[in-house]
PDB file of C-alpha atoms and ligand atoms in Angstrom:
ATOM      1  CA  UNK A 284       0.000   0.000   0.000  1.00  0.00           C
ATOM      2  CA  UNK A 285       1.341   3.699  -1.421  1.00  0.00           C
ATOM      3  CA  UNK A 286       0.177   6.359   0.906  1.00  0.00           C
ATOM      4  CA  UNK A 287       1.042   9.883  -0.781  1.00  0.00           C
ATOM      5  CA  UNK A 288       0.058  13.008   1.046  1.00  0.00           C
ATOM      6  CA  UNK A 289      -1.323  15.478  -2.054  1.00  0.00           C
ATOM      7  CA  UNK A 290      -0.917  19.247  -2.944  1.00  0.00           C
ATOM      8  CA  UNK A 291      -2.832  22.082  -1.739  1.00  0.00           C
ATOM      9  CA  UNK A 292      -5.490  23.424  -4.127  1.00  0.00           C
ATOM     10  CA  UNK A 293      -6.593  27.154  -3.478  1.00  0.00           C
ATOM     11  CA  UNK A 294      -9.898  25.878  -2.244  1.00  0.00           C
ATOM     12  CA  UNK A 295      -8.592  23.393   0.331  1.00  0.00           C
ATOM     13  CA  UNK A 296      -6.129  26.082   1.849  1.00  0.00           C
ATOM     14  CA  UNK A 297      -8.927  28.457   2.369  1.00  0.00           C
ATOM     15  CA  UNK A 298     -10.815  25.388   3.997  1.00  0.00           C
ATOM     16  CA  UNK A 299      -8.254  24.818   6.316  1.00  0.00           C
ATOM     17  CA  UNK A 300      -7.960  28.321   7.667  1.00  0.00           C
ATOM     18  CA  UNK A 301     -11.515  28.776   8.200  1.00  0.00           C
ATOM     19  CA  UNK A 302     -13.022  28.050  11.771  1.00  0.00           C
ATOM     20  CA  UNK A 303     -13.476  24.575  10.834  1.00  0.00           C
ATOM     21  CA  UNK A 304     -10.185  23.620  11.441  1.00  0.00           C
ATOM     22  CA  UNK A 305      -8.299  22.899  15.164  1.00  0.00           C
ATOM     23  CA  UNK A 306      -5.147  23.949  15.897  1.00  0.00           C
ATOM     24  CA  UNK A 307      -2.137  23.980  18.776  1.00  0.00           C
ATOM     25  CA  UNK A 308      -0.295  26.970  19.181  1.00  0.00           C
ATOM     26  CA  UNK A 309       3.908  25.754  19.455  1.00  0.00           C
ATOM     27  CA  UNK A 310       5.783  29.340  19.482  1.00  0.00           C
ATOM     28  CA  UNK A 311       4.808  32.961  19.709  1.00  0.00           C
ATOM     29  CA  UNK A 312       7.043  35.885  19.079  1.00  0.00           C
ATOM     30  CA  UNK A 313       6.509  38.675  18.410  1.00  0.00           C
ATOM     31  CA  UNK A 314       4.899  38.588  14.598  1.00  0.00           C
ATOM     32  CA  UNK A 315       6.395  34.885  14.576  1.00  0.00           C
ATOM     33  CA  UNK A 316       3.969  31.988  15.522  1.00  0.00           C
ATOM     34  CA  UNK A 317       4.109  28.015  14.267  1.00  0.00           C
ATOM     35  CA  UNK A 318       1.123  25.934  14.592  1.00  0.00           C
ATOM     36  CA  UNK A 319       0.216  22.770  14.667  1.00  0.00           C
ATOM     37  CA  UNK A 320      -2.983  23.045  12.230  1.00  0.00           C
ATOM     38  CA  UNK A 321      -5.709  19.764  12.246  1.00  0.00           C
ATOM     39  CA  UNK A 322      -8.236  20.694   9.490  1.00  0.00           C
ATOM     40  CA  UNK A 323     -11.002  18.290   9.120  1.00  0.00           C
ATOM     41  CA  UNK A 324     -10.854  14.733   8.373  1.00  0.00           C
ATOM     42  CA  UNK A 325     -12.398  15.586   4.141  1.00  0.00           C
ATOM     43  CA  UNK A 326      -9.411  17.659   3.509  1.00  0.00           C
ATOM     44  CA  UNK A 327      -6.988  15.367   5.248  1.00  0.00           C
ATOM     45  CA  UNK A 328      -7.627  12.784   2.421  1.00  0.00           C
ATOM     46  CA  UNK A 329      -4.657  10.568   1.844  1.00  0.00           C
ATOM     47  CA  UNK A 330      -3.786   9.128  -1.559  1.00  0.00           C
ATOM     48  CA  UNK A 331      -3.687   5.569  -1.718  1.00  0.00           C
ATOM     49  CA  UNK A 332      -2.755   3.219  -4.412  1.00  0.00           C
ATOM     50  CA  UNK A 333      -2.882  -0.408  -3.292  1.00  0.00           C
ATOM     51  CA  UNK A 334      -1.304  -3.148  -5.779  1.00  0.00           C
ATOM     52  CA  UNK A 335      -3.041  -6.834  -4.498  1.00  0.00           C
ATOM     53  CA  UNK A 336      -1.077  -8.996  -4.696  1.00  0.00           C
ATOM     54  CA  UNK A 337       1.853  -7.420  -5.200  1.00  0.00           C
ATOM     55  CA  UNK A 338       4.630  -9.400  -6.764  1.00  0.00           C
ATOM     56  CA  UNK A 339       8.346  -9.688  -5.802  1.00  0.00           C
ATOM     57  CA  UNK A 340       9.188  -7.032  -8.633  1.00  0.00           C
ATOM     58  CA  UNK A 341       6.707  -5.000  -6.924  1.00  0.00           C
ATOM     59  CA  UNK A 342       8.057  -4.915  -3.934  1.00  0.00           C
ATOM     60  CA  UNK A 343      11.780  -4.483  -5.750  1.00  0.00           C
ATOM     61  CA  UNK A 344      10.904  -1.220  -7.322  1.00  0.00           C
ATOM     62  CA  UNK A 345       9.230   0.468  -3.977  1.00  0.00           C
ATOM     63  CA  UNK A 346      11.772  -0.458  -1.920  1.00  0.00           C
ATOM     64  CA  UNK A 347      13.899   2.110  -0.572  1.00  0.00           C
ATOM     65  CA  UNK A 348      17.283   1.298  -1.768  1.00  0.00           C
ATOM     66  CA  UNK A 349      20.770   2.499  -3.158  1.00  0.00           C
ATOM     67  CA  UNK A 350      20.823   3.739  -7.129  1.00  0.00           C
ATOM     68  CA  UNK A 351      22.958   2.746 -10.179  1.00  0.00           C
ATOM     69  CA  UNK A 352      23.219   5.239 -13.004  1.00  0.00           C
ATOM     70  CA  UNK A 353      23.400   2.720 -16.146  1.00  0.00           C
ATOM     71  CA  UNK A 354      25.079   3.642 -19.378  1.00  0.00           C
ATOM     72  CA  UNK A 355      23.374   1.300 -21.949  1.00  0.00           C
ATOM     73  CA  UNK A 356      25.291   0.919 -25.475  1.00  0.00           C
ATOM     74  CA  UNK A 357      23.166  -0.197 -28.236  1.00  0.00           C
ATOM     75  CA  UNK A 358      25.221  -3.310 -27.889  1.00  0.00           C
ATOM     76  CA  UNK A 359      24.354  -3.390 -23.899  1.00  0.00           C
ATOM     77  CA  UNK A 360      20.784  -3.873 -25.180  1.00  0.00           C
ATOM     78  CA  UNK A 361      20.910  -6.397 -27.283  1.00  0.00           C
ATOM     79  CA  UNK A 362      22.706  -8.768 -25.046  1.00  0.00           C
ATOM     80  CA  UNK A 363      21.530  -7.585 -21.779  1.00  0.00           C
ATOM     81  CA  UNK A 364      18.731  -5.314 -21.828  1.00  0.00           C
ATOM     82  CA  UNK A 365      17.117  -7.595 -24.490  1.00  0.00           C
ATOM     83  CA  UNK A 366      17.487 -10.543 -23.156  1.00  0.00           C
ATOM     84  CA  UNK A 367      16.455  -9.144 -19.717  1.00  0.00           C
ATOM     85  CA  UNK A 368      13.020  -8.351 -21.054  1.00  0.00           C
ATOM     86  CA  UNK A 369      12.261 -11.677 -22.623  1.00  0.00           C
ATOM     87  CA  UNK A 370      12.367 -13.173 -19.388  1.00  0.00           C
ATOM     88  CA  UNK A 371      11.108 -10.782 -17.266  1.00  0.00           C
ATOM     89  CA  UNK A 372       9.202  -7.707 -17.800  1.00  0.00           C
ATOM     90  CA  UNK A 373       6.356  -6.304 -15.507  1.00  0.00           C
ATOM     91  CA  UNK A 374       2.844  -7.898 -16.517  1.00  0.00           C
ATOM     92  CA  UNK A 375       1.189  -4.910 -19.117  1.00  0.00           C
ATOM     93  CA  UNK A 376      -2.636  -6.258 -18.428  1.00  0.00           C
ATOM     94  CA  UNK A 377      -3.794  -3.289 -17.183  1.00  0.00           C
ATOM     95  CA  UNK A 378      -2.719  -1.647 -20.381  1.00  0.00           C
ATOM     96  CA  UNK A 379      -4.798  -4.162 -22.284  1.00  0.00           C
ATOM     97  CA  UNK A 380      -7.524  -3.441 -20.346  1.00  0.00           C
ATOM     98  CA  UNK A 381      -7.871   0.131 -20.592  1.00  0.00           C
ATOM     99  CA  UNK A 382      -7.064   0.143 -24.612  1.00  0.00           C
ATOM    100  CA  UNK A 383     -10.175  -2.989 -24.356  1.00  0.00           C
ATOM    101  CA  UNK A 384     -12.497  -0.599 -22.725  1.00  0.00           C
ATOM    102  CA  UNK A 385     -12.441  -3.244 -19.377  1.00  0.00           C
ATOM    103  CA  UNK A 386     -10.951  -0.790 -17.357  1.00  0.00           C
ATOM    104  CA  UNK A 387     -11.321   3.056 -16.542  1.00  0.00           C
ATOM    105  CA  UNK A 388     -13.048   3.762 -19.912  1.00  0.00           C
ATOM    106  CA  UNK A 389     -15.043   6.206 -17.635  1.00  0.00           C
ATOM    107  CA  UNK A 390     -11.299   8.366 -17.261  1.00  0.00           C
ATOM    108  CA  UNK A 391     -10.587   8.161 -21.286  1.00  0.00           C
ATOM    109  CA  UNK A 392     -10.154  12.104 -21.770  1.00  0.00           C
ATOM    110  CA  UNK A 393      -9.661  11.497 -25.579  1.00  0.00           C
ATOM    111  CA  UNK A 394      -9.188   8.512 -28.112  1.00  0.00           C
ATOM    112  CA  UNK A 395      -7.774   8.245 -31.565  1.00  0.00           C
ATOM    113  CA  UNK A 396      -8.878   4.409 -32.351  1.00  0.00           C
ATOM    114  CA  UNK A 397      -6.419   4.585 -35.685  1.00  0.00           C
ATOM    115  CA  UNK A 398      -4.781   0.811 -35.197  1.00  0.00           C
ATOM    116  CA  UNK A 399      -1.418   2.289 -36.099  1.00  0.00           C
ATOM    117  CA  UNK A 400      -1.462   5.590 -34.878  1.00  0.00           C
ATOM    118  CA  UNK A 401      -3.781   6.060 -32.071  1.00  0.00           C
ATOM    119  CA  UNK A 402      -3.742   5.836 -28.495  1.00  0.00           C
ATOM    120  CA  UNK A 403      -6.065   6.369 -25.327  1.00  0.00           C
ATOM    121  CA  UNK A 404      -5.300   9.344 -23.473  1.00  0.00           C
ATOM    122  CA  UNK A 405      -6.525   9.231 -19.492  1.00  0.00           C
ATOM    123  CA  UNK A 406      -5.088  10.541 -16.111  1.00  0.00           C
ATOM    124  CA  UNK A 407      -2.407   8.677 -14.356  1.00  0.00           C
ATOM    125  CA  UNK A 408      -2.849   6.114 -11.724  1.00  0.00           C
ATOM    126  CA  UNK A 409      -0.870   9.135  -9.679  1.00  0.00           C
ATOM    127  CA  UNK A 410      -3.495  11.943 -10.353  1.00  0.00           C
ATOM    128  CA  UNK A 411      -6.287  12.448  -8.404  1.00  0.00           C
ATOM    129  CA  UNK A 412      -7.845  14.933 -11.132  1.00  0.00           C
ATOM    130  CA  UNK A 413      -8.572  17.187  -8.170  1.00  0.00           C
ATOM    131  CA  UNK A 414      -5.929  20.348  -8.940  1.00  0.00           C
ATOM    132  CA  UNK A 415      -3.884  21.388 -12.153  1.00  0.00           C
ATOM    133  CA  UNK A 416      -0.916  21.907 -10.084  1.00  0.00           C
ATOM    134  CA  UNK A 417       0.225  18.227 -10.633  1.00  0.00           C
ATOM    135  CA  UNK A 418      -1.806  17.334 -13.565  1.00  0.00           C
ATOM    136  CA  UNK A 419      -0.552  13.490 -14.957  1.00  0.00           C
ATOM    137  CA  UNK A 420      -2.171  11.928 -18.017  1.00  0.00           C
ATOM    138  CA  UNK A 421      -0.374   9.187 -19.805  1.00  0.00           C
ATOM    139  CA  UNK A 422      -1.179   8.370 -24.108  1.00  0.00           C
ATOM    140  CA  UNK A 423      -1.168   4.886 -24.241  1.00  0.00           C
ATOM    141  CA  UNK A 424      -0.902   3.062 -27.900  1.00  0.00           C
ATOM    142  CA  UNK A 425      -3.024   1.662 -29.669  1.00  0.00           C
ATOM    143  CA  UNK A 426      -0.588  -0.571 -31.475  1.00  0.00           C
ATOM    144  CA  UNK A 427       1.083  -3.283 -29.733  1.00  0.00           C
ATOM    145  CA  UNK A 428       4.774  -4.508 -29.888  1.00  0.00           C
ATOM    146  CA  UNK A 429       6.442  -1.309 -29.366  1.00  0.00           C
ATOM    147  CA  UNK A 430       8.481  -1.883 -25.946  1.00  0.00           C
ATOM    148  CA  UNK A 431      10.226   1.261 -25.821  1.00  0.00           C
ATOM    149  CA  UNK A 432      12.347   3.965 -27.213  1.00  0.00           C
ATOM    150  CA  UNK A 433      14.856   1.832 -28.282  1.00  0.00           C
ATOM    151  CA  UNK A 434      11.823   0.425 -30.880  1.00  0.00           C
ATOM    152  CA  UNK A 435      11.229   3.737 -32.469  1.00  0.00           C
ATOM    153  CA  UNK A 436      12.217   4.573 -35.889  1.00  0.00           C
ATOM    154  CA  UNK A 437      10.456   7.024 -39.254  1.00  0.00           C
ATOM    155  CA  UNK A 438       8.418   4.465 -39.222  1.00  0.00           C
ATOM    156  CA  UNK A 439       6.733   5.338 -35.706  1.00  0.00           C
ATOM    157  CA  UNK A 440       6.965   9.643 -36.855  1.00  0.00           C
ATOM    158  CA  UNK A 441       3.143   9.832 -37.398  1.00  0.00           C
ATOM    159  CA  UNK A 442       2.216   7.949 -34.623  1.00  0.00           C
ATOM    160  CA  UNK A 443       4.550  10.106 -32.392  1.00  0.00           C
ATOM    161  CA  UNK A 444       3.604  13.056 -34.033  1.00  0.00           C
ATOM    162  CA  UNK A 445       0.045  12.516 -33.929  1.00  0.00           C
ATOM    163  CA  UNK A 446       0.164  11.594 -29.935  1.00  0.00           C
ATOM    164  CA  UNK A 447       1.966  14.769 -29.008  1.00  0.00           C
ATOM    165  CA  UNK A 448      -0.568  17.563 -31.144  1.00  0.00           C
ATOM    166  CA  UNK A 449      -3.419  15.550 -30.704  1.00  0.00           C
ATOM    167  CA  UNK A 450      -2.540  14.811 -26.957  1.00  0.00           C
ATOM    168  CA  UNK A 451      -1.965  18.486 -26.155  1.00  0.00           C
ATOM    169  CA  UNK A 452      -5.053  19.980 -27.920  1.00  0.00           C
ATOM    170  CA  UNK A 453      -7.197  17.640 -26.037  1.00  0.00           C
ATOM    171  CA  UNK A 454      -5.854  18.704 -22.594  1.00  0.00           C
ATOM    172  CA  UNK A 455      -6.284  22.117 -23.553  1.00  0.00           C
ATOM    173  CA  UNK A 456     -10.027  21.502 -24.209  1.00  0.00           C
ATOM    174  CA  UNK A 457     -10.182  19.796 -21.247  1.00  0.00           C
ATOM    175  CA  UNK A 458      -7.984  21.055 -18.369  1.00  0.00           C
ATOM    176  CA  UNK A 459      -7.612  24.562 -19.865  1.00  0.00           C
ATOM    177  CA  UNK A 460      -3.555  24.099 -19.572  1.00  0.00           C
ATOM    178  CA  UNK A 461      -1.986  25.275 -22.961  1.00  0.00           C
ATOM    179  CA  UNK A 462       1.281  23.432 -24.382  1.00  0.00           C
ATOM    180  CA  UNK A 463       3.755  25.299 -23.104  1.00  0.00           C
ATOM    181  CA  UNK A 464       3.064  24.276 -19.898  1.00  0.00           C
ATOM    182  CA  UNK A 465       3.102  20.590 -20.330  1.00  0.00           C
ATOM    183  CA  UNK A 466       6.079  18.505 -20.396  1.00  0.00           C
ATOM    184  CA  UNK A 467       5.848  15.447 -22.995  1.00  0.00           C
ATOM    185  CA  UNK A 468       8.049  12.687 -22.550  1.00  0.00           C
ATOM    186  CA  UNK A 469       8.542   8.971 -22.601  1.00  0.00           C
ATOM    187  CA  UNK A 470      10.589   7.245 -19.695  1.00  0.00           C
ATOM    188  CA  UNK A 471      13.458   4.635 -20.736  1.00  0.00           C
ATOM    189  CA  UNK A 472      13.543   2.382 -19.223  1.00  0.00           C
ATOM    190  CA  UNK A 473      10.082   2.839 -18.660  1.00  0.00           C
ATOM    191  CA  UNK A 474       8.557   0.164 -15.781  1.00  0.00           C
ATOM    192  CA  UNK A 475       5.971  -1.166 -18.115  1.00  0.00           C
ATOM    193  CA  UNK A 476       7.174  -2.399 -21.898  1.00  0.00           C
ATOM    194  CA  UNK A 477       3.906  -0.875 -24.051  1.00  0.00           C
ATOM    195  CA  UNK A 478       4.586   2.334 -25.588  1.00  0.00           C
ATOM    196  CA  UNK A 479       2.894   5.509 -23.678  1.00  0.00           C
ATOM    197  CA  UNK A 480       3.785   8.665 -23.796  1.00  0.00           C
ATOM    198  CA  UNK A 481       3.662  11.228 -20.318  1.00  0.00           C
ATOM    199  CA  UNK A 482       2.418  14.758 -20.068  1.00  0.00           C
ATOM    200  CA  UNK A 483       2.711  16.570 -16.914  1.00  0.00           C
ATOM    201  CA  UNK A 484       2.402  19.986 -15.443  1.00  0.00           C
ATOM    202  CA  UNK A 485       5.463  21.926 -15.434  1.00  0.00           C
ATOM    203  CA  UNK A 486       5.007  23.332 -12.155  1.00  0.00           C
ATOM    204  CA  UNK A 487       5.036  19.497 -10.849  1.00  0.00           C
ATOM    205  CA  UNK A 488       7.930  18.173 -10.829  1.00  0.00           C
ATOM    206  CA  UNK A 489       6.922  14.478 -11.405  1.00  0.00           C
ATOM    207  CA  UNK A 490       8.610  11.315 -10.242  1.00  0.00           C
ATOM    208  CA  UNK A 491      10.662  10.249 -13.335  1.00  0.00           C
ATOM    209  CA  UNK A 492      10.654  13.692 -15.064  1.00  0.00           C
ATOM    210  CA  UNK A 493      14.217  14.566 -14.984  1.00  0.00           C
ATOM    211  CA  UNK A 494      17.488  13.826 -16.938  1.00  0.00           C
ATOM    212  CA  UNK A 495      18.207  10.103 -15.821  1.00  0.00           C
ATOM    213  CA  UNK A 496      14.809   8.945 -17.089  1.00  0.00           C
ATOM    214  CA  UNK A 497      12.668  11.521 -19.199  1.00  0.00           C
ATOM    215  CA  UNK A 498      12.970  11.784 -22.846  1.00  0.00           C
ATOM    216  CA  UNK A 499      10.963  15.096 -24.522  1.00  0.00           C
ATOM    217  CA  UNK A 500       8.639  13.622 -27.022  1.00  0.00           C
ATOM    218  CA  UNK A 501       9.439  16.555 -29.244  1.00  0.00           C
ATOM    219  CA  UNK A 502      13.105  16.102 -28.770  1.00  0.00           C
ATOM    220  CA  UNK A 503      12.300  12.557 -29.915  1.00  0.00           C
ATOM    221  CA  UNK A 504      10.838  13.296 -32.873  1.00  0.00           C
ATOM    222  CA  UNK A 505      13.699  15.436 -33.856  1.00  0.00           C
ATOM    223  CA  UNK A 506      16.071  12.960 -33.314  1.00  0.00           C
ATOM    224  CA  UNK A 507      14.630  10.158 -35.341  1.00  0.00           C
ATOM    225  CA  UNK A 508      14.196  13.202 -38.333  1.00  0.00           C
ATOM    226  CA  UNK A 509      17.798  13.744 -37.874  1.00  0.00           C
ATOM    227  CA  UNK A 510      19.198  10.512 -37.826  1.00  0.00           C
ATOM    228  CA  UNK A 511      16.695   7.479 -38.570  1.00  0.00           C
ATOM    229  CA  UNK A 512      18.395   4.546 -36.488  1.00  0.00           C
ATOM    230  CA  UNK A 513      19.645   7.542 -33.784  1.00  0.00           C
ATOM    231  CA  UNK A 514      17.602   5.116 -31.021  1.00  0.00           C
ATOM    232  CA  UNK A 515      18.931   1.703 -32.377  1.00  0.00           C
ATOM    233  CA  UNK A 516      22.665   3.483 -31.946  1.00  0.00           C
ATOM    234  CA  UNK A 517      22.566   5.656 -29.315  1.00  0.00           C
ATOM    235  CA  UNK A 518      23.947   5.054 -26.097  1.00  0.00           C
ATOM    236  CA  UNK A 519      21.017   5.359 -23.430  1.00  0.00           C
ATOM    237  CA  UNK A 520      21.164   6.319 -19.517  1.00  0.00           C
ATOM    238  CA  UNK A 521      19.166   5.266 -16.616  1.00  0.00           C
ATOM    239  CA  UNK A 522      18.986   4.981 -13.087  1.00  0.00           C
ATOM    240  CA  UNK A 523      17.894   1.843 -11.599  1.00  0.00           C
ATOM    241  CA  UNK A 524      17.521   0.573  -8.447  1.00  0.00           C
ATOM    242  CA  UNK A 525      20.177  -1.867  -6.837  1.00  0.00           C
ATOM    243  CA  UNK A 526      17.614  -4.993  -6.242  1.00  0.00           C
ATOM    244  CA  UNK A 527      16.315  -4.684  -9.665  1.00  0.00           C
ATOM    245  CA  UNK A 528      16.619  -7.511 -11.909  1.00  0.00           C
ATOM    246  CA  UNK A 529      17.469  -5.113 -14.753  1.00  0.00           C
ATOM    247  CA  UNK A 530      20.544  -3.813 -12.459  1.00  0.00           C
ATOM    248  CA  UNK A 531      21.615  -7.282 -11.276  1.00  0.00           C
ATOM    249  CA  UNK A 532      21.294  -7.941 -15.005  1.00  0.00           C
ATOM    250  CA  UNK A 533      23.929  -4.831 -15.507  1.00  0.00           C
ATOM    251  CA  UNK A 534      26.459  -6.172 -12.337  1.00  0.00           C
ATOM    252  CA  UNK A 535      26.389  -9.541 -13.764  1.00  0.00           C
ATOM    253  CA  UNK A 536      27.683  -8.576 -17.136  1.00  0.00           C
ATOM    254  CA  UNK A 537      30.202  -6.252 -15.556  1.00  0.00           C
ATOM    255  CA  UNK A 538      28.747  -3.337 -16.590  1.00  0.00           C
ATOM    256  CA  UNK A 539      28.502  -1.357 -13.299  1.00  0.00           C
TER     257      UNK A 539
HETATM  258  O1  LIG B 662       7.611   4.213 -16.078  1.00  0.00           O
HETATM  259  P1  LIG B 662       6.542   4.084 -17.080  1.00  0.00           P
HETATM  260  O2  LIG B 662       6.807   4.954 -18.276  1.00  0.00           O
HETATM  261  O3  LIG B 662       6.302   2.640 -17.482  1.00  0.00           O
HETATM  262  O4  LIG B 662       5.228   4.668 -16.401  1.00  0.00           O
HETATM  263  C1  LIG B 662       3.997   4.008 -16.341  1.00  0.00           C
HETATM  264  C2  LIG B 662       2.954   4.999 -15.837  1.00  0.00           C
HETATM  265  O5  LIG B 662       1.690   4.334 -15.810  1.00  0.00           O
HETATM  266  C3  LIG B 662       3.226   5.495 -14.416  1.00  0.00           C
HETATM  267  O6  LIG B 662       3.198   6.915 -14.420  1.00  0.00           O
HETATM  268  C4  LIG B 662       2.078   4.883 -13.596  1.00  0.00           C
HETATM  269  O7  LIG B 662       1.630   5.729 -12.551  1.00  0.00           O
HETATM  270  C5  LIG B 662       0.996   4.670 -14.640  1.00  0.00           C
HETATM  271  N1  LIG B 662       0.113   3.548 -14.296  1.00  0.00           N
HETATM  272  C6  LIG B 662       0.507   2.334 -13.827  1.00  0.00           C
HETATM  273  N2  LIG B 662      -0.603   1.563 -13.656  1.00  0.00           N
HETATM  274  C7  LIG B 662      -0.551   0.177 -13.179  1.00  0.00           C
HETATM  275  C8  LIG B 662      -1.694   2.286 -14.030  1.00  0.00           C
HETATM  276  C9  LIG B 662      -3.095   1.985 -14.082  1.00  0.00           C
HETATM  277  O8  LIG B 662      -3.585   0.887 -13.765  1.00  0.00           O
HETATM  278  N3  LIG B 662      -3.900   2.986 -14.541  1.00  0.00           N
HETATM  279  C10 LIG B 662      -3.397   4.233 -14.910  1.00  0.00           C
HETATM  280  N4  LIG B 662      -4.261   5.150 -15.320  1.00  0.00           N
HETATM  281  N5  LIG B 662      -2.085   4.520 -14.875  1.00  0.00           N
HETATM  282  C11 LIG B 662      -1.230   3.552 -14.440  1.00  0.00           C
END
């Protein structure tokens, strides 16, 4: 079980200063006070994701634990990445079951049912919805097969390019939050091998948003236009976690 506390929206804050709220008075100087503040129990919500039964890889990847920066070569992934996956990747059923309409077709914000370039576009498991401030939608693909960047080649261009201008105009209808304050990326390694594609609020700075796992959609496109095998070549970092197969994978082969 996750347990997240949330951010503030404007409407909670104003909430919890009203009379409605109980609160023990620690210091007073002068202007300076601090307060112990206990609003009531509706705005104290806490977020909580519960995975039942949660596997041993579950477990790996929310354990608290030491990090390993990886430096994958193109020939690191075929012979250990690769490999790695084949055996071992994270079950992707609930991705089936959302692009099947079994699962949270209720949250689908937009769909383009195109079998080769559309995708389902719906909040994150780790948005509540409830305040812009850490807005979290993911584009999942229509198409299956595609595991990751490392897949992507001209090829994939409209699909790519149709997920980021179709993505953002439908969050603008939606949430009212234009372009240039999203950020549009794909993780590598991402945790679950289906392609999907992440937009968040800039303002939030997102689990898995910065430089040793976030990869601008935009800047991914312009890659591929600029060199067409540029993500069967390049060499890709991570972080991973110590415990995690993919690492153990990594110290096995010598390469950390
Ligand atoms: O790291 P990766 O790129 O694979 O990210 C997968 C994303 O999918 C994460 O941001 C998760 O929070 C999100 N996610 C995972 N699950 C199991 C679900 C789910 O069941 N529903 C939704 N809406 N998002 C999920």
């Amino acid at each position: 079980m996750i347990l997240e506390k949330t951010a503030f929206t404007e409407d909670s804050v104003e909430n919890m200063i009203s009379g409605e709220s109980t609160f023990k008075v620690n210091i007073q100087n002068d202007i300076y006070n601090t307060l112990d503040l206990y609003p009531s129990a509706l705005l104290n919500g806490i977020k909580t994701t519960l995975i039942y039964p949660a596997t041993e890889k579950h477990i790996a990847k929310y354990t608290a634990q030491d990090m390993h920066l990886i430096t994958e070569t193109a020939q690191d992934y075929e012979s250990i990445t690769l490999p790695y996956l084949n055996r071992e990747q994270f079950n992707i059923q609930w991705v089936f079951n959302i692009l099947e309409k079994k699962t949270e077709s209720e949250r689908i914000v937009f769909e383009d049912s195109n079998p080769e370039t559309g995708f389902i576009l719906l909040p994150d498991m780790k948005w509540n919805t409830k305040q812009m401030e850490d807005l979290y939608l993911i584009a999942i693909i229509h198409k299956h097969g595609i595991k990751s960047l490392r897949d992507l080649t001209p090829e994939h261009l409209p699909l790519l390019r149709n997920i980021l201008n179709k993505g953002l105009s439908a969050i603008l209808d939606k949430y009212h939050v234009p372009a240039s304050k999203l950020r549009v990326y794909l993780h590598y390694q991402p945790s679950y091998y289906h392609l999907h594609v992440h937009f968040t609020h800039l303002r939030f700075n997102a689990p898995g948003s910065g430089v040793d796992r976030a990869h601008l959609l935009s800047d991914v496109i312009d890659n591929i236009e600029l060199m067409p095998d540029y993500y069967q070549r390049k060499t890709l970092s991570f972080s991973s976690k110590e415990n995690e197969k993919l690492s153990v994978a990594f110290s096995e082969a010598g390469r950390i």
